[in-house]
Structure formats: structure tokens, C-alpha cells
Amino acid sequence: MRTHTRGAPTVFFISLLWPLLAPVPAAEVDPTGGIPFMGGNYDGHPMLYFGRGDVEELQYAAAGTHREMARRIREAGETMLEHPEEYLPPWSPAEFSARWNEVYGNNLGVLSIFCLLYPHRAGALDLAKTYMERMAAQPSWLVKDAPWDEVPLAHSLVGFATAYDFLYEYLNKGQQERFLQVIGNASRLMYEKSYVRGWGFQYLHNHQPTNCVALLTGSLVYMTQGYLQEAYLWTKQVLSIMEKSMVLLQDVTDGSLYEGVAYGTYTTRSLFQYMFLVQRHFAIGHFSHPWLLKHFAFLYRTILPGFQRTVAIADSNYNWFYGPESQLVFLDRYVLRNGSGNWLAELIHQNRITEGPGQAGKGQRWCTLHTEFIWYDPGLNPKPPADFGTSQLLYFEDWGVVTYGSALPSGTNSSFLSFKSGKLGGRAIFDIVHNNKYKEWIKGWRNFNAGHEHPDQNSFTFAPNGVPFITEALYGPKYTLLNNVVLFGSSLSGSCFKPWAGQVTEACDSKWLKYKVGLAGDAQGRVEAAIKREGMVFIRGEGHSAYNPELKIRTFQRNLLLLHPQLLLMVDHIHLDPESPTRAMSAFFHNTELPFQSTKVDGVHGAFVTHGKENYKMFWMDDTNSSNKGMVGYWSYPRGYPYNGSNYVNVTMPLRYPHTRVAYIFFGPDLNVQSFSLRGDDQRVDIYLSTTDHTYTIYLLTGEVTSKPLFAMVLLDHKKIVFERAAAVVDSSPVEVEEYVNVMEDNLQHVKPVFQQMERHILGRVLNTASFRRTAERLLQFSDKKKTEEVIKKMFAMSKKQNKGKGGKRVNLGEKLSESLPDIFAQIEVNEKNERQRTSKRMYEDSPEEGDADSRAFMDYPDGNRNRKGGLVKGRRFKEVHMVATARSEGVSGSPSYIRLFLLMNTTTFFLLLAVLLTRFQRGRSLHTQRCFYTIVLIDCFILLYLYSSCSHTQC
């Protein structure tokens, strides 16, 4: 027996010890992004994105690894120095508020980091101070004609507060105090408005992160200056809004944003700042968020060949409103870690349009340069994705968009195709509204804003050779005819252009899409297939649910077949119910830059655009082989839109019961279509095409029930390509996030410990100084006035006793002083909650719907210590928030330090016991004695494992 078991204890304990010695496998994505948690330990300003000790390192980086980005920052700064009056805000309040003024806040960020990186540049700091003085002189940062919109105020606040943080050491005492007051006033207004404006409760809309990050930035600066109570309320309000958005965003499974690429970059400009700031300051990690893991594809798979334009779905410019270089380096550093983000950012910058359509707006071009510089990781060598250089097909299942041929070098046969047919607001939002998901927070469409979308179900774009041939009509009125879709002849009421009826979401008298009520709220399209086979692409969408049911359209099926990079076939199949009143269809096709010209070949009507010396052509025909002449023209937009209008070709064809098919071909200059015809029956339509080099026979099965399990089959000369129904898109919807309310509340628990740590630091810094009483009064600013005086006297007496003790215990006394204070955060929360309840009640009595929507969802201030025992909130355990000091923290004694100490002691004890066991107790000891010793070592091993786990969780 002894012979067989002599080595067993050694093997047993080595097996127990191995988990401690073996390297811990890293998670795919670190939820913290590798951003160190400050834990409330600041050494003054700057502190938002980096500390005072990091400034010199950033200056070195500007001359080395970051020199290309620093060059762009310097160019922006030098441009402002050369033409100060062109960029400085006006002194006059009337002039400042006369127009949309986000440019002032947007430019202040880059100017302040320019001063920080090049502090010896003559005139730079003076310009920045003058800039801030002029902004501080304004009674309001709102726009006179839009006092209900806080977005301009948010741009000014985030820029001003960032500049205050970056340049604090260069401001004189008067400027520091005056500018802080300005930040406080603006933040206070934003906080009040967050309860009554749409951005406080309309989730995943671009205004929400824009305004919330402005308020968060102001509150962090205010917190650092010791105004803890107000800053605490502001911070909790921001997090209560944004953490709901982060939960809801988990339902968006494809990484997209329903407002499109341009407004998507507006959203992520602030959303990524939010993610960074809450991790750095509150240890709330979102870097393993499933949406974030997919977001790179939203930027990569929507770029047209040549890297200058994007698919312009919804309200859009030609590419991006903000960035996207900043967002891409952010994704690379904190999520991807593979160089693809840096590569794409570099390529986009190299191909930037500097003059003409597509150039960055003057008010936005410099706005993200400072965050791009801060987030860039030079250690990630730029590297394209593995499939770069080949045309790829991608279906964004939430957005309802298909793209093919994105992010290619420009050139012959580098072609781009997109198709849109999805649910209003995207699948996630639509299903949340219609399936009553997240009902604790969501009360229907009032909690979302689809105003920037277009009536564009079953729309498409095509860019053969990368040349925009059929394009979106950009930021314009929300008319169906301004999208590449179909209107139906009808005398229905409510149509914008009788006798034609567009999609039910079109708005006749508003700049914003109709979505809240009636038929509009149920509008949707559907992508039924997106298949690539042997270099050909087949896409099918169904859009009848986007039109008025009174039209009695059973099917509006749009089929796209990319037969060759320069040859696209599109077939519209319209199936009418017997009682349908419509007998005509009118299709529109747009090009925002190039005018269409009419043409006709062998009785088949068409149109073309000329790009350089090359023509891009289209022709059309229905299933009776008839072709009506199209109308070409230019649609001018009303005043108030950023674009003048769009060129179009309008094709009107008759409809027959029960079904009609209309085919369109689009081709580039390197192809010559010689013949084009079609015929069909109840089940299918056959199209015959011949070019100089090939003949195509296409069998398109359009019936609801078909004899063969196919969508389509193509005979290319003698080669057969099949698009089978087995590859159809399967519609699904993600389940509601489990215990979503508690998920949000858990993250809110991270706020209070940070503010309590700040409270201790502030008291510790002012002990035995003339400013002690003033500081205490500031901390107790919103507390009970009668108790305040008593508490201050008690604290003052304790601080005098400090003189008799040793200086080394000053931090401990600061903690005692903090403990002697009432819970200033719980008290102000209760007061604020009661006030908001009264306000909400008054609002509800005046306007039940608005009161319910605007305020009720935002009154909850879960507290980490109230209504819980042992870490319980509403019956559920949450992770305790541990305060961890960073490398620069000053004298903070926290639980991680004790855990680290016990871990080291216990590790030493464990190895000592193990050595004794293996050397002295293997021979001549009774079995009972050995078992007792094994038990002691085993218990110590479990203690060691527990301490190791605790230390890992607290990052000690």
C-alpha cells in the first residue's frame, strides 16, 4: 500500500497547485479594454482621458509614433492661428446664437490638445484662452431659432469642458473659477432638460449620446473641483440613460445603427467617448459588448470602391459626419487588436476628398482629431482583413441592408451594390416596440426616434466600376419618390403626390419621417434572400407591408441579379389582390451628381449618365415586352436642407391583375447589351440577355409556391448557376436581455464609491488649511442647513486634533472626517427623487402621455447601501464595486492591498507546509498524523485559491 501511494500526495498537491502556476487564458476581449480604473484618485487636471503625468509622454508621441496625427492637429491649430477671426466665436450673443453653432465646441477640442502638445507655440495658448473667454461671455449656448434643441449646447459644453481639463494649469485663478461656473451652469441646464427632452428617453438616437457625454464630461470636471453632490446627480442621470441604451443595443446583432452610416458616426463619436470615460472613471466595462464586436463591419462593409463614399441610406452626406478615423483606431485598440482599424483609418485618410462633393464639413472636420490621437495604438501595425481585395456579400440582419463589393480599390469591375428592405427603426427597435420587450423602460414608439430614416423599403444603389450610377438622394425631404423605389397609382387620401401613393412613412409636411402612429408605425420590408454563387449575386426583398393595405398589394417583390460586375438585372414582381384599386406603378432612380439623359434602342426606352467620357446605361421593359418612355429631370429640395436636390429618371408602367413584372438592366461602359427580352407565366419569368461576349438566360421563380426549390437559375452560355431556396434568409429576433433592470442597476452601483473616495481625498487635502471650512460647506452644499453647522464644527475640532498626532495618519483622519459626514449622496438622492416625483405628477396631470414618457422611466436612483443586505438589490446579488488605486493614487488603503498581503503570506505558508509534508512526514509518521497534515494543507490550498480569485477580481 505504501509503495503505491508514496508519490500520491505530491501528484495531488501539484495538481491543485497547477491552476495557480499555469497562465490564465485571456478572454477574447477584455471588457475593460485595458483602460486603467482611476478609482477616484486624481492628481488634478488633466484627468478626463489622461493624467498630468501622461502629458510629457503624449508630447513625445507627437514627435514620434503619432507624428502623422500630430501633423493634422498642428495644421488645424496653425490654420486657426493664421485666421483667428474666422474661427473665434463672436463676442455678440446675438451673433453667436443666430445660427447652428456646434462648430465652436467642435474646434475647441483640437485647439486645446494643440496647445497641450505644443505649449511653446507662440500665440496658441492666448488664442485658446480668448476662445474660451468669448464662449464664457455668452448668456446661452443655445441657438435662438431652436431653443428646444440642446445639441448645440452639448457640442459647446463637451468642447469647453475638455479644453478646461486639458489647459487648467495654464489658466489663471480667475479664469479657472469663472470657466468652472460656466461649465456648472451649462451642465445644470442639460441635467434639467434630460428629464423633459426626447434625448433623455429616446434610445439609440444620435442626440442621446451626444448630449449625455456632454453632461458626463461637465460632471467629471465639476466632481474634480469638489462639487460632489451636484456632479453625483448628473453622473447618475447620464448613466441611468446610457446604460439602458447599452442594454438595448445588445439586441442589435449585426453591429449596425439604424440611422445609417453618416449619422452612425455622429452617434459613435460620443458613444465611444462614453465607453472610455465610464471605464476609466467608474470601472464600467463595455468592451466585450456584442454590438461593439460587430461594429467594424458596419464601417468596413459600407464603403464604396475608392474609400471616399459610403452607402448613403437614411439622412446622409456622401460618407461620414464625424471621423471615422477616430472610431476605427478606438475599435482597433480596445476591441479588435489586429491592425484592421488602423489600416482602414489610414486608407480613408489617404483617399479623403479635399474639394467638392464628399469633403468633410467645416464644422466637423477637426472634431475627432484629439480622440483619434489619444486612442491610437502605434503597436498595432496596419493590416487589412484577410478577405480584402475580393468582393464580399454581407447581410446586416438588423438594419435590413445587403452590401456587395465594399472597400475595394477603385478600378474596372470594382463594383458596389446595396439593397435595403427592413423593419422601421431596424429589427431590434421594431421588435422591442411590437413585442412589448423591456416593458419596464419602453412605452412604444415614444422611446425611439426614426425621424432620420427614409421611406426606402426595397431600395437599391449600384456603382459599376465604383462610379455612382444609381445613388441615394442624401439628406432631403422624406418622400418615397426621392428614393429608388416604387409609387402606386391611387386616389387614397394622405398621399403627398396624388394620384400616386408612396410608402406609409413618407412625410408630406415635415422634415422627419412619419413613424409614431397609425400605419407608419407598422411599416416594414424584408430581405428574403442574399446569395452569392460563382461570382454572381442574387438578392430578393419583399416590400408590400410598407404601403397602405387599402392598395391591396399582395406582393411587391424586387429581385436583383448581379450577372457581371458591370451588369445588373432588376425585376419587380407586383401581385395584386382582385379588389386592388391601383393600375399603375411609377419607379424612380436617382443620381445626386450626374444628370440622366433619355435614349432608345430597338424600341426599348432607357436613360444614361456620362462620367468623364464613359456612359452608364439603363433600359426597361415589362413582361409584355413593352417599354414606356421615362421622364428625366431634377428634383429641387426646399430651403433648410444641406443639398440642393437630385437628378432622377421616372419610369411609369401599367399594372395588370393578378401580376406584372417589369425588368430593368443597368450596365457599365465596358459592356454592350445586344438583346433584351422577357416572358412569363404564373410561376416564373424568363429573361434573355446577350452581350458581345456572353448570353444569359435567367429563370426567375416569383410565385409564392413554386414547383422547384429555387429562387432563380442562370444559364451563362452553357454554364448553370443555381440560387436555391434552401439558402433563404431566416428571420429571427434576439431574446430580451435577462434581468435587464438589474444589469443596469449593477453598473450604477459603481458611481457612489468613486464619489465617496473623492470625498475622502478632498477632506484629506484641506486638513489644517484655511480652506477647510469652505470645502466642507461645498461638500454639504445641498444637505440639511441646520445639521451642516454642527457637522462642520465637529470636523473642525477633529482636524485640530491632527496637530497633536503624527502626520503619517493624515489619510486615516480624512477617512474619519468623511465618516463623520452624513451620507451626502443618499440624502441628495432622496430629495431629488421626491422632487422629480412631484414634477412628474404635475406633468402627468397636464399631459398624461408626455409626463409618462418623459419622466417616469428616469426617477430610479438605486443606491448601493439602501434596501439591500449582503449585496442584494431586489432579491438579486450583484458584484460589489471595489475601489482600486492606480499607480498615482495617494495613500489609499483599500481591500485589494490587504488581499495582496494575505495572498503573499498564504502562498509562503502553503509552500512551507508542502515542503515539510514532502520531506519530513513521508517516513515514520502514523497514517492519522499524515491525514491531519494533508487536511491542513488542503484547507490552506482552498484559502489560497479564494485569495487568488479575489485578487484577480479586484485587479490587485
mmCIF file of C-alpha atoms in Angstrom, residues 587-831:
data_model
loop_
_atom_site.group_PDB
_atom_site.id
_atom_site.type_symbol
_atom_site.label_atom_id
_atom_site.label_comp_id
_atom_site.label_asym_id
_atom_site.label_seq_id
_atom_site.Cartn_x
_atom_site.Cartn_y
_atom_site.Cartn_z
ATOM 1 C CA ALA A 587 -40.419 53.744 -60.299
ATOM 2 C CA PHE A 588 -37.752 56.356 -59.521
ATOM 3 C CA PHE A 589 -33.982 56.152 -59.919
ATOM 4 C CA HIS A 590 -31.612 58.828 -58.637
ATOM 5 C CA ASN A 591 -28.155 60.253 -59.151
ATOM 6 C CA THR A 592 -27.233 63.196 -56.945
ATOM 7 C CA GLU A 593 -24.464 64.460 -59.233
ATOM 8 C CA LEU A 594 -24.860 63.313 -62.825
ATOM 9 C CA PRO A 595 -27.952 64.190 -64.879
ATOM 10 C CA PHE A 596 -29.850 61.470 -66.721
ATOM 11 C CA GLN A 597 -30.403 61.653 -70.453
ATOM 12 C CA SER A 598 -33.008 59.686 -72.381
ATOM 13 C CA THR A 599 -32.170 57.087 -75.014
ATOM 14 C CA LYS A 600 -33.924 54.397 -77.044
ATOM 15 C CA VAL A 601 -32.591 51.290 -78.809
ATOM 16 C CA ASP A 602 -34.747 48.973 -80.952
ATOM 17 C CA GLY A 603 -37.947 50.250 -79.362
ATOM 18 C CA VAL A 604 -36.653 49.798 -75.807
ATOM 19 C CA HIS A 605 -36.519 53.001 -73.781
ATOM 20 C CA GLY A 606 -33.712 53.837 -71.443
ATOM 21 C CA ALA A 607 -31.528 56.518 -69.878
ATOM 22 C CA PHE A 608 -27.863 57.094 -69.231
ATOM 23 C CA VAL A 609 -25.406 59.261 -67.322
ATOM 24 C CA THR A 610 -21.996 60.356 -68.527
ATOM 25 C CA HIS A 611 -18.985 60.084 -66.261
ATOM 26 C CA GLY A 612 -15.917 61.527 -67.934
ATOM 27 C CA LYS A 613 -16.093 60.124 -71.444
ATOM 28 C CA GLU A 614 -17.951 56.958 -70.477
ATOM 29 C CA ASN A 615 -21.678 56.247 -70.453
ATOM 30 C CA TYR A 616 -23.522 54.193 -67.856
ATOM 31 C CA LYS A 617 -26.840 52.986 -69.247
ATOM 32 C CA MET A 618 -30.148 51.525 -68.152
ATOM 33 C CA PHE A 619 -33.137 50.104 -70.081
ATOM 34 C CA TRP A 620 -36.519 48.741 -69.011
ATOM 35 C CA MET A 621 -39.312 46.501 -70.283
ATOM 36 C CA ASP A 622 -42.343 44.703 -68.826
ATOM 37 C CA ASP A 623 -43.449 41.099 -69.330
ATOM 38 C CA THR A 624 -45.426 42.057 -72.417
ATOM 39 C CA ASN A 625 -42.174 43.356 -73.972
ATOM 40 C CA SER A 626 -43.497 46.911 -73.914
ATOM 41 C CA SER A 627 -41.338 49.837 -72.793
ATOM 42 C CA ASN A 628 -42.725 53.254 -71.924
ATOM 43 C CA LYS A 629 -40.594 56.344 -72.238
ATOM 44 C CA GLY A 630 -39.186 57.566 -68.939
ATOM 45 C CA MET A 631 -39.144 61.107 -67.655
ATOM 46 C CA VAL A 632 -35.778 62.603 -66.694
ATOM 47 C CA GLY A 633 -35.389 65.687 -64.540
ATOM 48 C CA TYR A 634 -34.073 67.325 -61.401
ATOM 49 C CA TRP A 635 -35.957 67.458 -58.090
ATOM 50 C CA SER A 636 -35.108 70.581 -56.099
ATOM 51 C CA TYR A 637 -35.188 70.412 -52.308
ATOM 52 C CA PRO A 638 -36.837 73.153 -50.248
ATOM 53 C CA ARG A 639 -34.682 75.528 -48.216
ATOM 54 C CA GLY A 640 -33.332 74.129 -44.987
ATOM 55 C CA TYR A 641 -31.658 71.020 -46.393
ATOM 56 C CA PRO A 642 -27.888 70.659 -46.883
ATOM 57 C CA TYR A 643 -28.288 69.597 -50.529
ATOM 58 C CA ASN A 644 -29.997 71.293 -53.450
ATOM 59 C CA GLY A 645 -31.684 68.245 -54.934
ATOM 60 C CA SER A 646 -31.260 65.122 -57.038
ATOM 61 C CA ASN A 647 -31.325 64.076 -60.684
ATOM 62 C CA TYR A 648 -33.852 61.361 -61.458
ATOM 63 C CA VAL A 649 -35.396 59.160 -64.115
ATOM 64 C CA ASN A 650 -39.043 58.197 -63.602
ATOM 65 C CA VAL A 651 -40.466 55.090 -65.283
ATOM 66 C CA THR A 652 -44.242 54.616 -65.251
ATOM 67 C CA MET A 653 -45.769 51.302 -66.333
ATOM 68 C CA PRO A 654 -49.312 49.866 -66.272
ATOM 69 C CA LEU A 655 -50.275 47.141 -63.806
ATOM 70 C CA ARG A 656 -52.390 44.114 -64.706
ATOM 71 C CA TYR A 657 -54.268 41.702 -62.496
ATOM 72 C CA PRO A 658 -53.088 39.459 -60.995
ATOM 73 C CA HIS A 659 -49.400 40.169 -61.588
ATOM 74 C CA THR A 660 -46.998 42.358 -63.510
ATOM 75 C CA ARG A 661 -43.246 42.029 -63.998
ATOM 76 C CA VAL A 662 -41.000 44.886 -65.014
ATOM 77 C CA ALA A 663 -37.330 44.250 -65.761
ATOM 78 C CA TYR A 664 -34.520 46.824 -65.714
ATOM 79 C CA ILE A 665 -30.921 46.359 -66.809
ATOM 80 C CA PHE A 666 -28.040 48.585 -65.710
ATOM 81 C CA PHE A 667 -24.580 48.251 -67.220
ATOM 82 C CA GLY A 668 -21.227 49.966 -67.419
ATOM 83 C CA PRO A 669 -19.169 51.237 -70.352
ATOM 84 C CA ASP A 670 -17.210 48.016 -70.905
ATOM 85 C CA LEU A 671 -20.341 46.022 -71.748
ATOM 86 C CA ASN A 672 -22.574 46.242 -74.777
ATOM 87 C CA VAL A 673 -26.035 44.687 -74.389
ATOM 88 C CA GLN A 674 -27.203 43.478 -77.810
ATOM 89 C CA SER A 675 -30.616 41.977 -76.979
ATOM 90 C CA PHE A 676 -33.028 42.039 -74.066
ATOM 91 C CA SER A 677 -36.469 40.384 -73.775
ATOM 92 C CA LEU A 678 -38.662 38.590 -71.262
ATOM 93 C CA ARG A 679 -41.783 36.465 -70.967
ATOM 94 C CA GLY A 680 -43.520 34.811 -68.065
ATOM 95 C CA ASP A 681 -46.353 32.810 -66.573
ATOM 96 C CA ASP A 682 -47.950 32.472 -63.147
ATOM 97 C CA GLN A 683 -44.905 30.831 -61.607
ATOM 98 C CA ARG A 684 -41.918 32.421 -63.222
ATOM 99 C CA VAL A 685 -40.472 34.984 -65.618
ATOM 100 C CA ASP A 686 -37.752 34.227 -68.164
ATOM 101 C CA ILE A 687 -35.296 36.931 -69.217
ATOM 102 C CA TYR A 688 -32.958 36.708 -72.178
ATOM 103 C CA LEU A 689 -29.872 38.883 -72.371
ATOM 104 C CA SER A 690 -26.948 38.866 -74.716
ATOM 105 C CA THR A 691 -23.788 40.927 -74.672
ATOM 106 C CA THR A 692 -20.840 40.980 -77.028
ATOM 107 C CA ASP A 693 -19.167 38.171 -75.068
ATOM 108 C CA HIS A 694 -21.917 36.167 -73.383
ATOM 109 C CA THR A 695 -25.553 35.128 -73.453
ATOM 110 C CA TYR A 696 -27.617 34.942 -70.279
ATOM 111 C CA THR A 697 -30.874 33.081 -69.779
ATOM 112 C CA ILE A 698 -32.439 33.774 -66.397
ATOM 113 C CA TYR A 699 -35.304 31.751 -64.939
ATOM 114 C CA LEU A 700 -36.780 33.711 -62.053
ATOM 115 C CA LEU A 701 -39.371 31.938 -59.892
ATOM 116 C CA THR A 702 -41.698 34.568 -58.478
ATOM 117 C CA GLY A 703 -44.667 32.553 -57.201
ATOM 118 C CA GLU A 704 -45.431 32.099 -53.529
ATOM 119 C CA VAL A 705 -45.482 28.349 -54.137
ATOM 120 C CA THR A 706 -43.115 27.089 -56.819
ATOM 121 C CA SER A 707 -42.606 23.755 -58.500
ATOM 122 C CA LYS A 708 -38.861 23.802 -57.824
ATOM 123 C CA PRO A 709 -36.973 24.735 -54.636
ATOM 124 C CA LEU A 710 -35.230 27.633 -56.370
ATOM 125 C CA PHE A 711 -35.233 31.404 -56.347
ATOM 126 C CA ALA A 712 -33.558 31.656 -59.719
ATOM 127 C CA MET A 713 -31.353 29.834 -62.194
ATOM 128 C CA VAL A 714 -28.942 31.434 -64.641
ATOM 129 C CA LEU A 715 -27.547 29.841 -67.811
ATOM 130 C CA LEU A 716 -24.338 31.658 -68.661
ATOM 131 C CA ASP A 717 -23.545 30.382 -72.165
ATOM 132 C CA HIS A 718 -23.588 26.653 -71.282
ATOM 133 C CA LYS A 719 -22.891 27.020 -67.562
ATOM 134 C CA LYS A 720 -25.675 26.722 -64.955
ATOM 135 C CA ILE A 721 -25.738 28.768 -61.728
ATOM 136 C CA VAL A 722 -28.496 27.970 -59.225
ATOM 137 C CA PHE A 723 -29.807 30.116 -56.364
ATOM 138 C CA GLU A 724 -31.657 27.648 -54.151
ATOM 139 C CA ARG A 725 -34.419 28.393 -51.649
ATOM 140 C CA ALA A 726 -32.563 26.452 -49.007
ATOM 141 C CA ALA A 727 -30.255 29.489 -48.732
ATOM 142 C CA ALA A 728 -33.149 31.841 -47.915
ATOM 143 C CA VAL A 729 -32.773 34.331 -45.077
ATOM 144 C CA VAL A 730 -34.276 33.005 -41.859
ATOM 145 C CA ASP A 731 -35.855 35.765 -39.801
ATOM 146 C CA SER A 732 -35.326 35.653 -36.055
ATOM 147 C CA SER A 733 -35.310 38.051 -33.151
ATOM 148 C CA PRO A 734 -32.986 38.055 -30.122
ATOM 149 C CA VAL A 735 -34.481 37.323 -26.744
ATOM 150 C CA GLU A 736 -34.780 40.010 -24.125
ATOM 151 C CA VAL A 737 -31.641 40.513 -22.025
ATOM 152 C CA GLU A 738 -32.092 38.541 -18.833
ATOM 153 C CA GLU A 739 -32.741 40.644 -15.720
ATOM 154 C CA TYR A 740 -32.060 43.774 -17.750
ATOM 155 C CA VAL A 741 -33.101 46.169 -14.985
ATOM 156 C CA ASN A 742 -30.591 44.645 -12.592
ATOM 157 C CA VAL A 743 -27.889 44.692 -15.253
ATOM 158 C CA MET A 744 -28.276 48.466 -15.436
ATOM 159 C CA GLU A 745 -28.527 48.861 -11.657
ATOM 160 C CA ASP A 746 -25.361 46.860 -11.107
ATOM 161 C CA ASN A 747 -23.444 49.330 -13.231
ATOM 162 C CA LEU A 748 -24.969 52.293 -11.417
ATOM 163 C CA GLN A 749 -23.528 50.917 -8.173
ATOM 164 C CA HIS A 750 -20.068 51.813 -9.471
ATOM 165 C CA VAL A 751 -20.689 55.549 -9.141
ATOM 166 C CA LYS A 752 -21.094 56.132 -5.421
ATOM 167 C CA PRO A 753 -17.808 54.539 -4.234
ATOM 168 C CA VAL A 754 -15.880 56.813 -6.591
ATOM 169 C CA PHE A 755 -17.553 59.907 -5.219
ATOM 170 C CA GLN A 756 -17.014 58.723 -1.648
ATOM 171 C CA GLN A 757 -13.336 58.237 -2.445
ATOM 172 C CA MET A 758 -13.247 61.758 -3.871
ATOM 173 C CA GLU A 759 -14.835 62.988 -0.646
ATOM 174 C CA ARG A 760 -12.049 61.390 1.408
ATOM 175 C CA HIS A 761 -9.337 62.828 -0.835
ATOM 176 C CA ILE A 762 -10.777 66.317 -0.721
ATOM 177 C CA LEU A 763 -11.007 66.328 3.060
ATOM 178 C CA GLY A 764 -7.512 64.890 3.349
ATOM 179 C CA ARG A 765 -6.053 67.645 1.169
ATOM 180 C CA VAL A 766 -7.514 70.557 3.109
ATOM 181 C CA LEU A 767 -6.787 69.422 6.672
ATOM 182 C CA ASN A 768 -5.353 72.292 8.747
ATOM 183 C CA THR A 769 -5.697 74.735 5.875
ATOM 184 C CA ALA A 770 -7.639 77.958 5.657
ATOM 185 C CA SER A 771 -9.913 76.449 3.012
ATOM 186 C CA PHE A 772 -11.082 73.568 5.225
ATOM 187 C CA ARG A 773 -14.367 75.155 6.287
ATOM 188 C CA ARG A 774 -15.158 76.399 2.789
ATOM 189 C CA THR A 775 -14.501 72.924 1.387
ATOM 190 C CA ALA A 776 -16.722 71.274 3.984
ATOM 191 C CA GLU A 777 -19.504 73.736 3.192
ATOM 192 C CA ARG A 778 -19.140 72.946 -0.516
ATOM 193 C CA LEU A 779 -19.435 69.224 0.201
ATOM 194 C CA LEU A 780 -22.552 69.817 2.285
ATOM 195 C CA GLN A 781 -23.979 72.386 -0.129
ATOM 196 C CA PHE A 782 -27.276 70.576 -0.682
ATOM 197 C CA SER A 783 -27.602 68.984 2.752
ATOM 198 C CA ASP A 784 -29.746 69.997 5.718
ATOM 199 C CA LYS A 785 -28.600 73.524 6.677
ATOM 200 C CA LYS A 786 -29.217 73.070 10.418
ATOM 201 C CA LYS A 787 -27.134 69.899 10.637
ATOM 202 C CA THR A 788 -24.442 71.290 8.402
ATOM 203 C CA GLU A 789 -23.100 73.716 11.012
ATOM 204 C CA GLU A 790 -22.924 71.017 13.685
ATOM 205 C CA VAL A 791 -21.085 68.623 11.385
ATOM 206 C CA ILE A 792 -18.585 71.287 10.307
ATOM 207 C CA LYS A 793 -17.804 72.180 13.950
ATOM 208 C CA LYS A 794 -17.232 68.526 14.735
ATOM 209 C CA MET A 795 -14.985 68.076 11.684
ATOM 210 C CA PHE A 796 -13.056 71.245 12.527
ATOM 211 C CA ALA A 797 -12.438 70.004 16.065
ATOM 212 C CA MET A 798 -11.182 66.663 14.698
ATOM 213 C CA SER A 799 -8.860 68.424 12.276
ATOM 214 C CA LYS A 800 -7.293 70.402 15.176
ATOM 215 C CA LYS A 801 -6.507 67.158 16.952
ATOM 216 C CA GLN A 802 -4.478 66.195 13.906
ATOM 217 C CA ASN A 803 -1.752 68.633 15.003
ATOM 218 C CA LYS A 804 -1.104 66.537 18.105
ATOM 219 C CA GLY A 805 -0.744 63.314 16.141
ATOM 220 C CA LYS A 806 1.730 62.115 13.555
ATOM 221 C CA GLY A 807 1.457 63.348 10.005
ATOM 222 C CA GLY A 808 1.577 59.802 8.657
ATOM 223 C CA LYS A 809 -2.012 59.232 9.819
ATOM 224 C CA ARG A 810 -3.479 62.096 7.905
ATOM 225 C CA VAL A 811 -5.265 59.899 5.360
ATOM 226 C CA ASN A 812 -6.878 57.854 8.121
ATOM 227 C CA LEU A 813 -8.159 61.041 9.725
ATOM 228 C CA GLY A 814 -9.504 62.126 6.347
ATOM 229 C CA GLU A 815 -11.457 58.902 6.259
ATOM 230 C CA LYS A 816 -12.723 59.540 9.785
ATOM 231 C CA LEU A 817 -13.805 63.008 8.765
ATOM 232 C CA SER A 818 -15.599 61.530 5.803
ATOM 233 C CA GLU A 819 -17.331 59.016 8.046
ATOM 234 C CA SER A 820 -18.467 61.833 10.342
ATOM 235 C CA LEU A 821 -20.320 63.449 7.468
ATOM 236 C CA PRO A 822 -23.881 62.382 6.773
ATOM 237 C CA ASP A 823 -24.276 60.296 3.619
ATOM 238 C CA ILE A 824 -24.387 63.371 1.412
ATOM 239 C CA PHE A 825 -25.157 61.353 -1.703
ATOM 240 C CA ALA A 826 -28.029 59.300 -0.285
ATOM 241 C CA GLN A 827 -29.579 62.448 1.163
ATOM 242 C CA ILE A 828 -29.497 64.391 -2.083
ATOM 243 C CA GLU A 829 -30.803 61.352 -3.966
ATOM 244 C CA VAL A 830 -33.844 61.144 -1.751
ATOM 245 C CA ASN A 831 -34.521 64.867 -2.065
#
